CSV table of C-alpha atoms and ligand atoms in Angstrom, one decimal:
chain,number,residue,atom,x,y,z
C,359,MET,CA,103.8,-43.4,4.2
C,360,LYS,CA,100.7,-45.5,5.6
C,361,ASN,CA,98.2,-42.7,3.9
C,362,ASN,CA,100.5,-41.9,1.1
C,363,PRO,CA,97.2,-43.8,-1.9
C,364,TRP,CA,101.0,-45.3,-4.1
C,365,VAL,CA,102.5,-46.8,-1.7
C,366,ARG,CA,99.0,-48.7,-0.9
C,367,ALA,CA,98.8,-49.3,-4.8
C,368,GLN,CA,102.1,-50.6,-4.8
C,369,GLN,CA,101.6,-52.7,-0.9
C,370,GLN,CA,98.5,-54.3,-2.6
C,371,LEU,CA,100.6,-55.6,-6.2
C,372,PHE,CA,103.1,-57.1,-4.6
C,373,LYS,CA,100.3,-59.1,-1.9
C,374,ILE,CA,98.8,-60.2,-4.8
C,375,ALA,CA,101.9,-61.6,-6.8
C,376,LYS,CA,102.9,-63.4,-4.0
C,377,ILE,CA,99.4,-65.5,-3.9
C,378,ALA,CA,98.9,-65.0,-8.0
C,379,LYS,CA,102.4,-65.6,-8.8
C,380,LEU,CA,103.0,-63.5,-11.6
C,381,PRO,CA,106.0,-63.8,-13.2
C,382,PRO,CA,108.6,-61.5,-12.0
C,383,LEU,CA,109.2,-59.3,-15.0
C,384,LEU,CA,106.4,-58.6,-14.4
C,385,THR,CA,105.6,-57.5,-11.2
C,386,ALA,CA,108.5,-55.1,-12.5
C,387,ARG,CA,106.6,-53.8,-14.9
C,388,LEU,CA,103.2,-52.6,-12.4
C,389,GLN,CA,104.9,-52.0,-9.6
C,390,GLU,CA,105.8,-48.2,-11.8
C,391,PRO,CA,103.6,-46.6,-14.1
C,392,ASP,CA,104.7,-47.2,-18.1
C,393,ARG,CA,104.8,-43.0,-17.8
C,394,THR,CA,104.1,-40.2,-15.9
C,395,VAL,CA,103.5,-36.6,-16.9
C,396,LEU,CA,103.4,-33.7,-15.7
C,397,VAL,CA,102.4,-30.5,-17.3
C,398,SER,CA,102.5,-26.9,-16.2
C,399,LEU,CA,99.6,-24.9,-16.9
C,400,PRO,CA,99.0,-21.1,-16.7
C,401,ILE,CA,95.7,-19.0,-17.3
C,402,LYS,CA,94.4,-15.9,-17.5
C,403,ARG,CA,92.3,-15.6,-14.5
C,404,ASP,CA,89.0,-13.0,-15.4
C,405,ASN,CA,90.5,-10.4,-13.5
C,406,GLY,CA,93.4,-10.3,-15.0
C,407,LYS,CA,95.7,-12.3,-12.8
C,408,ILE,CA,97.8,-14.8,-14.2
C,409,GLU,CA,97.6,-18.1,-12.3
C,410,VAL,CA,99.6,-20.9,-13.0
C,411,PHE,CA,97.9,-25.1,-12.3
C,412,SER,CA,99.7,-28.3,-12.5
C,413,GLY,CA,97.9,-31.2,-14.4
C,414,TYR,CA,99.0,-34.8,-14.6
C,415,ARG,CA,98.3,-37.5,-16.8
C,416,ILE,CA,100.0,-41.4,-15.2
C,417,GLN,CA,99.9,-43.9,-18.3
C,418,HIS,CA,100.2,-47.6,-15.7
C,419,ASN,CA,100.2,-50.0,-18.2
C,420,ASN,CA,99.0,-51.1,-21.8
C,421,ILE,CA,99.4,-54.9,-21.6
C,422,LEU,CA,95.7,-55.7,-22.8
C,423,GLY,CA,95.1,-52.3,-24.4
C,424,PRO,CA,94.6,-48.4,-24.6
C,425,TYR,CA,95.5,-46.9,-21.1
C,426,LYS,CA,92.3,-45.5,-20.4
C,427,GLY,CA,90.7,-43.7,-16.8
C,428,GLY,CA,89.0,-40.0,-15.6
C,429,ILE,CA,90.0,-36.8,-15.3
C,430,ARG,CA,89.8,-35.2,-11.7
C,431,TYR,CA,89.9,-31.9,-10.5
C,432,HIS,CA,90.8,-31.3,-7.0
C,433,ALA,CA,91.7,-29.1,-5.0
C,434,LYS,CA,94.3,-32.3,-3.5
C,435,VAL,CA,95.5,-34.0,-6.7
C,436,SER,CA,98.8,-35.4,-6.5
C,437,MET,CA,101.5,-37.2,-8.4
C,438,ASP,CA,101.6,-40.0,-6.1
C,439,GLU,CA,97.4,-40.0,-5.6
C,440,VAL,CA,97.4,-40.1,-9.6
C,441,LYS,CA,99.4,-42.9,-9.7
C,442,ALA,CA,97.7,-44.9,-7.4
C,443,LEU,CA,94.1,-44.1,-8.7
C,444,ALA,CA,95.8,-45.4,-11.9
C,445,PHE,CA,96.7,-48.8,-11.0
C,446,TRP,CA,93.8,-49.2,-9.8
C,447,MET,CA,91.8,-48.4,-13.2
C,448,SER,CA,94.6,-51.5,-14.3
C,449,ILE,CA,92.8,-53.2,-12.2
C,450,LYS,CA,89.2,-52.4,-12.7
C,451,CYS,CA,89.9,-53.3,-16.6
C,452,ALA,CA,91.3,-56.3,-16.3
C,453,VAL,CA,88.0,-57.0,-13.9
C,454,ALA,CA,86.3,-56.4,-16.2
C,455,ASN,CA,87.5,-58.5,-19.0
C,456,LEU,CA,87.6,-55.1,-21.5
C,457,PRO,CA,91.8,-54.7,-23.5
C,458,LEU,CA,91.9,-51.9,-21.7
C,459,GLY,CA,95.4,-50.8,-19.8
C,460,GLY,CA,95.1,-48.3,-17.2
C,461,GLY,CA,95.6,-44.3,-16.8
C,462,LYS,CA,94.7,-41.4,-15.3
C,463,GLY,CA,94.6,-37.8,-15.1
C,464,GLY,CA,94.5,-34.3,-13.1
C,465,ILE,CA,94.7,-30.6,-12.1
C,466,THR,CA,95.5,-29.9,-9.0
C,467,VAL,CA,92.4,-27.4,-8.9
C,468,ASP,CA,89.6,-27.0,-6.8
C,469,PRO,CA,87.1,-25.7,-9.8
C,470,LYS,CA,84.1,-24.1,-7.4
C,471,ASN,CA,86.8,-21.8,-7.7
C,472,LEU,CA,86.7,-20.9,-11.2
C,473,THR,CA,84.1,-19.2,-13.3
C,474,GLU,CA,82.8,-21.2,-16.2
C,475,HIS,CA,85.1,-19.3,-19.0
C,476,GLU,CA,88.4,-20.1,-16.7
C,477,LEU,CA,87.5,-23.8,-15.9
C,478,LYS,CA,87.3,-23.6,-20.1
C,479,GLU,CA,90.8,-21.8,-20.9
C,480,LEU,CA,92.3,-24.3,-18.1
C,481,THR,CA,90.4,-27.1,-19.7
C,482,LYS,CA,92.0,-26.3,-23.1
C,483,VAL,CA,95.8,-25.5,-22.1
C,484,PHE,CA,95.7,-29.4,-19.8
C,485,ALA,CA,94.2,-30.7,-23.2
C,486,ARG,CA,97.4,-29.7,-25.4
C,487,ARG,CA,99.5,-30.5,-22.9
C,488,ILE,CA,98.3,-33.7,-22.9
C,489,ALA,CA,97.5,-34.0,-26.4
C,490,PRO,CA,101.0,-35.6,-27.7
C,491,VAL,CA,100.3,-38.0,-26.0
C,492,ILE,CA,96.9,-39.4,-25.5
C,493,GLY,CA,94.6,-40.7,-28.6
C,494,PRO,CA,91.9,-43.1,-29.2
C,495,SER,CA,94.3,-45.8,-29.6
C,496,VAL,CA,96.7,-44.9,-27.0
C,497,ASP,CA,95.2,-43.2,-24.4
C,498,VAL,CA,91.5,-42.0,-24.1
C,499,PRO,CA,90.5,-40.4,-20.6
C,500,ALA,CA,87.3,-40.1,-19.0
C,501,PRO,CA,85.3,-38.0,-16.4
C,502,ASP,CA,85.9,-38.3,-13.0
C,503,VAL,CA,85.6,-36.6,-9.2
C,504,ASN,CA,84.4,-33.1,-10.1
C,505,THR,CA,84.8,-33.4,-14.1
C,506,ASN,CA,81.1,-34.2,-16.7
C,507,SER,CA,80.1,-34.1,-20.4
C,508,LEU,CA,81.0,-31.1,-21.2
C,509,ILE,CA,84.5,-30.9,-20.0
C,510,MET,CA,85.1,-34.2,-22.1
C,511,SER,CA,83.0,-31.9,-25.4
C,512,TRP,CA,86.2,-29.0,-24.1
C,513,ILE,CA,88.5,-31.7,-24.7
C,514,VAL,CA,87.8,-33.3,-27.4
C,515,ASP,CA,86.9,-29.7,-29.2
C,516,GLU,CA,90.7,-29.2,-28.3
C,517,TYR,CA,91.8,-32.3,-29.4
C,518,SER,CA,90.5,-32.2,-32.6
C,519,LYS,CA,91.6,-28.8,-34.0
C,520,ILE,CA,94.9,-30.2,-33.4
C,521,GLU,CA,95.0,-33.2,-35.0
C,522,GLY,CA,92.4,-31.4,-37.7
C,523,LYS,CA,89.4,-33.7,-37.6
C,524,LYS,CA,87.1,-35.1,-35.4
C,525,THR,CA,88.3,-37.6,-32.6
C,526,LEU,CA,85.4,-38.7,-31.0
C,527,ALA,CA,87.2,-42.4,-29.8
C,528,VAL,CA,89.9,-40.2,-28.0
C,529,ILE,CA,87.8,-39.7,-24.8
C,530,THR,CA,84.7,-41.2,-22.9
C,531,GLY,CA,81.8,-39.5,-21.2
C,532,LYS,CA,81.0,-37.1,-23.6
C,533,PRO,CA,77.5,-34.9,-23.7
C,534,VAL,CA,75.0,-38.0,-25.6
C,535,ASP,CA,74.7,-35.6,-29.2
C,536,LYS,CA,78.6,-35.4,-29.6
C,537,GLY,CA,79.2,-38.5,-29.8
C,538,GLY,CA,78.1,-40.5,-25.9
C,539,SER,CA,76.6,-43.4,-25.4
C,540,LEU,CA,73.3,-43.8,-24.3
C,541,GLY,CA,73.7,-45.6,-20.9
C,542,ARG,CA,77.0,-43.6,-20.0
C,543,THR,CA,75.2,-41.6,-16.7
C,544,GLU,CA,73.1,-44.5,-15.6
C,545,ALA,CA,76.4,-47.2,-16.0
C,546,THR,CA,78.3,-47.4,-12.8
C,547,GLY,CA,74.8,-47.6,-10.9
C,548,PHE,CA,73.2,-50.3,-12.4
C,549,GLY,CA,76.6,-51.6,-12.7
C,550,GLY,CA,76.9,-51.7,-8.9
C,551,GLY,CA,73.2,-53.0,-9.2
C,552,TYR,CA,74.1,-56.2,-11.0
C,553,VAL,CA,76.2,-56.6,-9.4
C,554,LEU,CA,75.2,-56.7,-5.6
C,555,LEU,CA,72.3,-58.6,-7.3
C,556,GLU,CA,75.1,-61.3,-8.2
C,557,VAL,CA,76.6,-61.1,-4.6
C,558,LEU,CA,73.4,-62.2,-3.3
C,559,LYS,CA,72.6,-64.3,-5.3
C,560,HIS,CA,75.5,-66.5,-4.6
C,561,PHE,CA,74.9,-66.1,-1.6
C,562,LYS,CA,71.4,-67.5,-2.1
C,563,LYS,CA,69.6,-64.3,-0.6
C,564,SER,CA,66.8,-62.7,-1.9
C,565,SER,CA,66.4,-58.9,-2.6
C,566,LYS,CA,63.0,-58.8,-1.1
C,567,ASN,CA,62.4,-56.4,1.4
C,568,LEU,CA,66.5,-55.8,2.0
C,569,THR,CA,67.4,-52.6,3.5
C,570,VAL,CA,70.5,-50.7,2.4
C,571,ALA,CA,71.3,-47.2,3.5
C,572,ILE,CA,73.2,-44.9,0.4
C,573,GLN,CA,75.8,-42.2,1.0
C,574,GLY,CA,76.0,-39.8,-1.8
C,575,PHE,CA,73.6,-38.8,-3.4
C,576,GLY,CA,76.0,-37.7,-7.1
C,577,ASN,CA,74.9,-39.2,-10.2
C,578,VAL,CA,76.3,-43.1,-9.3
C,579,GLY,CA,74.7,-42.6,-6.2
C,580,TYR,CA,71.0,-41.1,-7.1
C,581,HIS,CA,71.3,-44.3,-10.1
C,582,ALA,CA,72.4,-47.0,-7.9
C,583,ALA,CA,69.7,-45.7,-5.1
C,584,LEU,CA,67.0,-46.0,-8.7
C,585,PHE,CA,68.4,-49.5,-9.6
C,586,LEU,CA,67.7,-51.1,-6.1
C,587,HIS,CA,64.3,-49.6,-5.6
C,588,ASN,CA,63.3,-51.2,-8.9
C,589,ASN,CA,64.0,-54.1,-8.0
C,590,GLY,CA,62.5,-54.3,-4.3
C,591,PHE,CA,65.2,-53.5,-2.1
C,592,LYS,CA,63.6,-50.7,0.4
C,593,ILE,CA,66.2,-47.8,0.8
C,594,VAL,CA,66.2,-46.6,3.9
C,595,ALA,CA,68.7,-43.5,3.9
C,596,LEU,CA,70.4,-41.2,1.2
C,597,SER,CA,73.0,-38.4,2.0
C,598,ASP,CA,74.1,-36.1,0.0
C,599,SER,CA,77.8,-33.7,1.3
C,600,LYS,CA,75.4,-32.5,4.2
C,601,SER,CA,73.6,-33.9,5.8
C,602,GLY,CA,70.7,-37.1,5.5
C,603,ILE,CA,67.5,-38.7,5.3
C,604,TYR,CA,66.8,-41.8,7.2
C,605,ARG,CA,63.0,-43.6,6.8
C,606,GLN,CA,62.4,-47.1,8.1
C,607,GLY,CA,59.3,-47.0,5.4
C,608,GLY,CA,61.4,-46.7,2.3
C,609,LEU,CA,62.6,-43.6,-0.3
C,610,ASP,CA,61.4,-42.8,-3.0
C,611,PRO,CA,64.6,-41.8,-5.0
C,612,ASP,CA,62.3,-39.7,-7.5
C,613,GLU,CA,60.9,-37.4,-5.0
C,614,VAL,CA,64.6,-37.2,-3.0
C,615,LEU,CA,65.4,-36.1,-6.2
C,616,LYS,CA,62.4,-33.7,-6.4
C,617,LYS,CA,63.2,-32.0,-3.6
C,618,LYS,CA,66.6,-32.1,-3.8
C,619,LYS,CA,66.6,-30.2,-7.2
C,620,GLU,CA,63.8,-27.7,-5.3
C,621,LYS,CA,65.9,-27.4,-1.9
C,622,GLY,CA,69.1,-28.3,-2.7
C,623,ILE,CA,69.9,-30.6,0.0
C,624,VAL,CA,68.8,-34.3,0.8
C,625,ASP,CA,68.0,-33.2,4.5
C,626,HIS,CA,65.5,-30.3,3.1
C,627,CYS,CA,63.9,-33.3,1.7
C,628,TYR,CA,62.3,-33.4,6.2
C,629,CYS,CA,60.4,-30.9,6.7
C,630,LYS,CA,59.1,-30.9,10.4
C,631,GLY,CA,55.7,-30.1,10.5
C,632,SER,CA,53.9,-29.7,7.2
C,633,VAL,CA,55.6,-28.8,3.7
C,634,CYS,CA,57.1,-31.3,2.4
C,635,ASP,CA,54.9,-34.3,1.8
C,636,MET,CA,57.8,-37.4,3.1
C,637,LYS,CA,56.7,-38.1,6.5
C,638,HIS,CA,58.4,-39.4,8.6
C,639,CYS,CA,61.7,-38.8,8.2
C,640,LYS,CA,64.8,-38.7,10.1
C,641,LYS,CA,67.5,-36.6,9.7
C,642,ILE,CA,71.1,-37.8,10.0
C,643,SER,CA,74.4,-37.1,9.7
C,644,ASN,CA,77.0,-38.6,6.9
C,645,GLU,CA,78.2,-40.5,10.0
C,646,GLN,CA,75.3,-41.4,11.5
C,647,LEU,CA,74.4,-43.4,8.2
C,648,LEU,CA,77.7,-45.6,8.0
C,649,GLU,CA,76.7,-47.4,11.4
C,650,LEU,CA,72.4,-48.4,10.7
C,651,PRO,CA,71.4,-51.2,11.4
C,652,VAL,CA,70.8,-52.4,7.2
C,653,ASP,CA,71.8,-55.0,4.8
C,654,ILE,CA,73.6,-53.0,2.8
C,655,LEU,CA,75.6,-50.7,3.4
C,656,ILE,CA,76.6,-48.2,0.1
C,657,PRO,CA,79.5,-45.6,0.4
C,658,ALA,CA,79.0,-43.8,-3.3
C,659,ALA,CA,81.0,-40.8,-2.4
C,660,LEU,CA,84.1,-40.1,-0.5
C,661,GLU,CA,87.3,-42.2,0.3
C,662,ASN,CA,88.7,-43.3,3.3
C,663,VAL,CA,84.7,-42.6,5.0
C,664,ILE,CA,84.8,-46.6,6.5
C,665,SER,CA,88.3,-46.3,9.0
C,666,GLY,CA,89.9,-48.2,11.5
C,667,LYS,CA,87.7,-45.5,14.2
C,668,ASN,CA,84.6,-46.8,12.8
C,669,ALA,CA,85.0,-49.7,11.3
C,670,ASN,CA,83.6,-51.7,14.2
C,671,LYS,CA,80.5,-49.7,14.3
C,672,VAL,CA,79.3,-50.7,11.0
C,673,LYS,CA,76.2,-52.9,11.3
C,674,ALA,CA,75.4,-53.5,7.9
C,675,LYS,CA,76.5,-57.1,6.2
C,676,TYR,CA,77.3,-56.1,2.9
C,677,ILE,CA,79.6,-53.5,1.5
C,678,LEU,CA,79.7,-52.3,-2.1
C,679,GLU,CA,81.8,-49.9,-2.6
C,680,LEU,CA,80.4,-47.9,-5.4
C,681,ALA,CA,83.1,-44.8,-5.0
C,682,ASN,CA,86.7,-45.4,-5.5
C,683,GLY,CA,88.2,-46.4,-1.8
C,684,PRO,CA,85.9,-45.5,0.7
C,685,VAL,CA,87.6,-47.6,2.8
C,686,THR,CA,90.7,-47.8,4.5
C,687,ASP,CA,93.4,-50.5,5.0
C,688,ASP,CA,92.7,-51.3,8.4
C,689,ALA,CA,88.9,-50.6,8.0
C,690,ASP,CA,89.0,-53.9,6.1
C,691,THR,CA,90.9,-56.5,8.4
C,692,ILE,CA,87.8,-55.4,11.0
C,693,LEU,CA,85.4,-55.7,8.7
C,694,ASN,CA,86.6,-59.0,7.4
C,695,LYS,CA,87.4,-60.7,11.1
C,696,LYS,CA,83.4,-59.6,11.4
C,697,ASN,CA,82.6,-61.3,7.9
C,698,ILE,CA,80.4,-58.5,6.7
C,699,VAL,CA,81.1,-58.7,2.7
C,700,VAL,CA,82.8,-55.8,0.9
C,701,ILE,CA,82.6,-55.9,-3.0
C,702,PRO,CA,85.2,-53.8,-3.6
C,703,ASP,CA,85.3,-50.3,-6.1
C,704,ILE,CA,87.7,-52.8,-8.4
C,705,LEU,CA,84.2,-54.5,-9.4
C,706,ALA,CA,82.1,-53.0,-7.5
C,707,ASN,CA,81.6,-49.4,-9.4
C,708,ALA,CA,83.6,-50.9,-13.2
C,709,GLY,CA,80.0,-49.7,-14.9
C,710,GLY,CA,81.0,-47.0,-15.3
C,711,VAL,CA,84.1,-47.6,-17.7
C,712,VAL,CA,82.6,-50.2,-19.2
C,713,VAL,CA,80.3,-48.3,-21.2
C,714,SER,CA,83.0,-45.9,-21.7
C,715,TYR,CA,84.2,-48.9,-23.3
C,716,TYR,CA,81.1,-49.1,-25.4
C,717,GLU,CA,81.0,-45.4,-26.2
C,718,TRP,CA,85.1,-46.3,-27.3
C,719,PHE,CA,83.9,-48.9,-29.4
C,720,GLN,CA,80.6,-47.6,-30.7
C,721,ASN,CA,82.9,-44.4,-31.6
C,722,MET,CA,85.6,-46.5,-33.8
C,723,LYS,CA,83.5,-48.0,-35.4
C,724,ASN,CA,80.6,-44.8,-36.5
C,725,LEU,CA,77.5,-47.0,-35.0
C,726,ARG,CA,74.8,-45.7,-32.2
C,727,TRP,CA,73.3,-48.4,-30.6
C,728,SER,CA,69.9,-48.2,-28.4
C,729,LYS,CA,70.4,-47.7,-24.0
C,730,GLU,CA,68.6,-51.3,-24.2
C,731,LYS,CA,71.4,-53.1,-26.2
C,732,VAL,CA,73.6,-50.4,-23.7
C,733,PHE,CA,72.2,-51.7,-20.7
C,734,ASP,CA,71.6,-55.6,-22.0
C,735,LYS,CA,75.4,-55.6,-23.0
C,736,LEU,CA,76.3,-53.7,-19.4
C,737,GLN,CA,73.8,-56.6,-17.5
C,738,ASN,CA,75.9,-59.9,-19.3
C,739,GLN,CA,79.4,-58.4,-18.3
C,740,MET,CA,78.7,-57.5,-15.2
C,741,LYS,CA,77.3,-61.0,-14.5
C,742,THR,CA,80.2,-63.1,-16.0
C,743,VAL,CA,83.2,-61.4,-14.5
C,744,THR,CA,81.1,-60.8,-11.0
C,745,ARG,CA,81.4,-65.3,-11.0
C,746,ASP,CA,84.7,-64.5,-11.9
C,747,VAL,CA,85.7,-63.0,-8.7
C,748,LEU,CA,83.5,-65.7,-7.0
C,749,SER,CA,84.7,-68.7,-8.2
C,750,ALA,CA,88.7,-67.3,-7.7
C,751,GLN,CA,87.5,-66.4,-4.0
C,752,LYS,CA,86.2,-69.9,-3.5
C,753,LYS,CA,89.3,-71.6,-5.9
C,754,TYR,CA,91.7,-69.2,-3.9
C,755,LYS,CA,90.2,-68.8,0.6
C,756,VAL,CA,90.1,-65.2,0.1
C,757,SER,CA,88.4,-61.7,0.0
C,758,LEU,CA,87.1,-61.2,-2.3
C,759,ARG,CA,88.9,-57.8,-3.0
C,760,ASP,CA,92.2,-60.4,-3.2
C,761,SER,CA,90.1,-62.3,-5.5
C,762,ALA,CA,88.9,-59.8,-8.3
C,763,TYR,CA,93.4,-58.5,-7.5
C,764,ILE,CA,94.3,-62.1,-8.6
C,765,VAL,CA,91.3,-62.4,-11.4
C,766,ALA,CA,92.3,-58.8,-12.8
C,767,LEU,CA,97.2,-59.2,-12.2
C,768,LYS,CA,95.4,-63.3,-14.5
C,769,ARG,CA,94.2,-61.4,-16.8
C,770,ILE,CA,96.8,-59.2,-17.1
C,771,GLU,CA,99.9,-62.1,-17.0
C,772,ALA,CA,98.0,-63.7,-19.8
C,773,GLY,CA,98.6,-60.6,-22.4
C,774,PHE,CA,101.6,-60.0,-20.8
C,775,LYS,CA,102.9,-63.7,-21.7
C,776,LEU,CA,101.1,-63.1,-25.3
C,777,ASN,CA,103.2,-60.1,-26.2
C,778,ASP,CA,105.9,-61.2,-23.8
C,779,SER,CA,108.6,-59.3,-26.6
C,780,LEU,CA,106.6,-56.5,-26.7
C,781,HIS,CA,107.4,-55.3,-23.0
B,1078,LIG,N1,86.3,-42.8,-13.8
B,1078,LIG,C1,86.0,-43.7,-13.9
B,1078,LIG,C2,86.3,-44.6,-12.8
B,1078,LIG,O1,87.5,-44.5,-11.9
B,1078,LIG,C3,85.2,-44.1,-14.8
B,1078,LIG,C4,86.2,-44.1,-15.9
B,1078,LIG,C5,86.4,-43.9,-17.3
B,1078,LIG,O2,85.4,-44.0,-18.3
B,1078,LIG,O3,87.3,-44.6,-18.4
B,1078,LIG,O4,86.1,-45.8,-13.1
């Protein structure tokens, strides 16, 4: 039960409900999702065999606005996992001060085992099954683990076919030439950068030459590395799912990306003796990366990577959670005791859903914003909400994670009171 993500989510809710003195009717509303949808997805594989997959769409609550949250494709997707993720989206959207509720979806499938044609068929069946419960002012999905803009465009096409009209605002995270917003790709990594700068400012710490280790070199990890590199931080370690590299003198994220593209793996940037122009690199494992003596550690890949087992070995002074749920509850307690500042996922990685909101807004109003405008608005929004979380921390004398929950639940409470009769 302890590792059941939904039980964890509920415990977090009850803990904060007590501190923030939430009305019991609101806690009761949030302790279960408004609606859970389980769909059956039969497809014909390319070899002619029939296979049936399970899909989910969970609508946690829509007190502040339409349900909002991604769709993940993963072999471990389960009802309880998606319920917890939908709850965390409610909290994330509220921390970020967006007029949105929380939702999440998923299919239990390892997409690497399907051909593109099979993946498209599966996505289209899923879109048809959830079409009756989604819509621009009802529930707006987006990408998450193992889904991307191409998959989002398939869902828009299928939904639009059912509606009989092009309905761009039903999904965010679309390709830019198909109604997506400029800046959505960079949003999560850059958003995390703006949050970190604000937190450092609060602690009166200059970012000049602070050392950084980043676990995960996908879209989020790469853009965080790029942002921090361009803002005077020294990126000393990077890793992908296979392994990582360490360079005391600092790494240039674009160089590493170039080499990763050439060789398919981050640690191939480190070639003893010749070929590679990145001298003085050392190969490290993902576990070693987490224990490096750096100023800032950024888990930007998987869940539960910092646990009761390794939290004691973490030497960083700040942890910026760009992945969803990279620190377990046990680890959180240990890190707090060690006075390590943990900037929680619901704040740190909210940049993604913030620009999703901008995309939805542009689609609804038929607008096209420039990249500069998107980054400008994102920067303002992330800095303002970070300050909100920092002042709640001062007021309630709790961890940053707890203060982010308090800020979020107080915002949901204000919306709840406003629409009391509609609960
Ligand atoms: N999947 C992302 C998240 O966990 C983005 C969600 C969205 O843009 O709706 O925050």
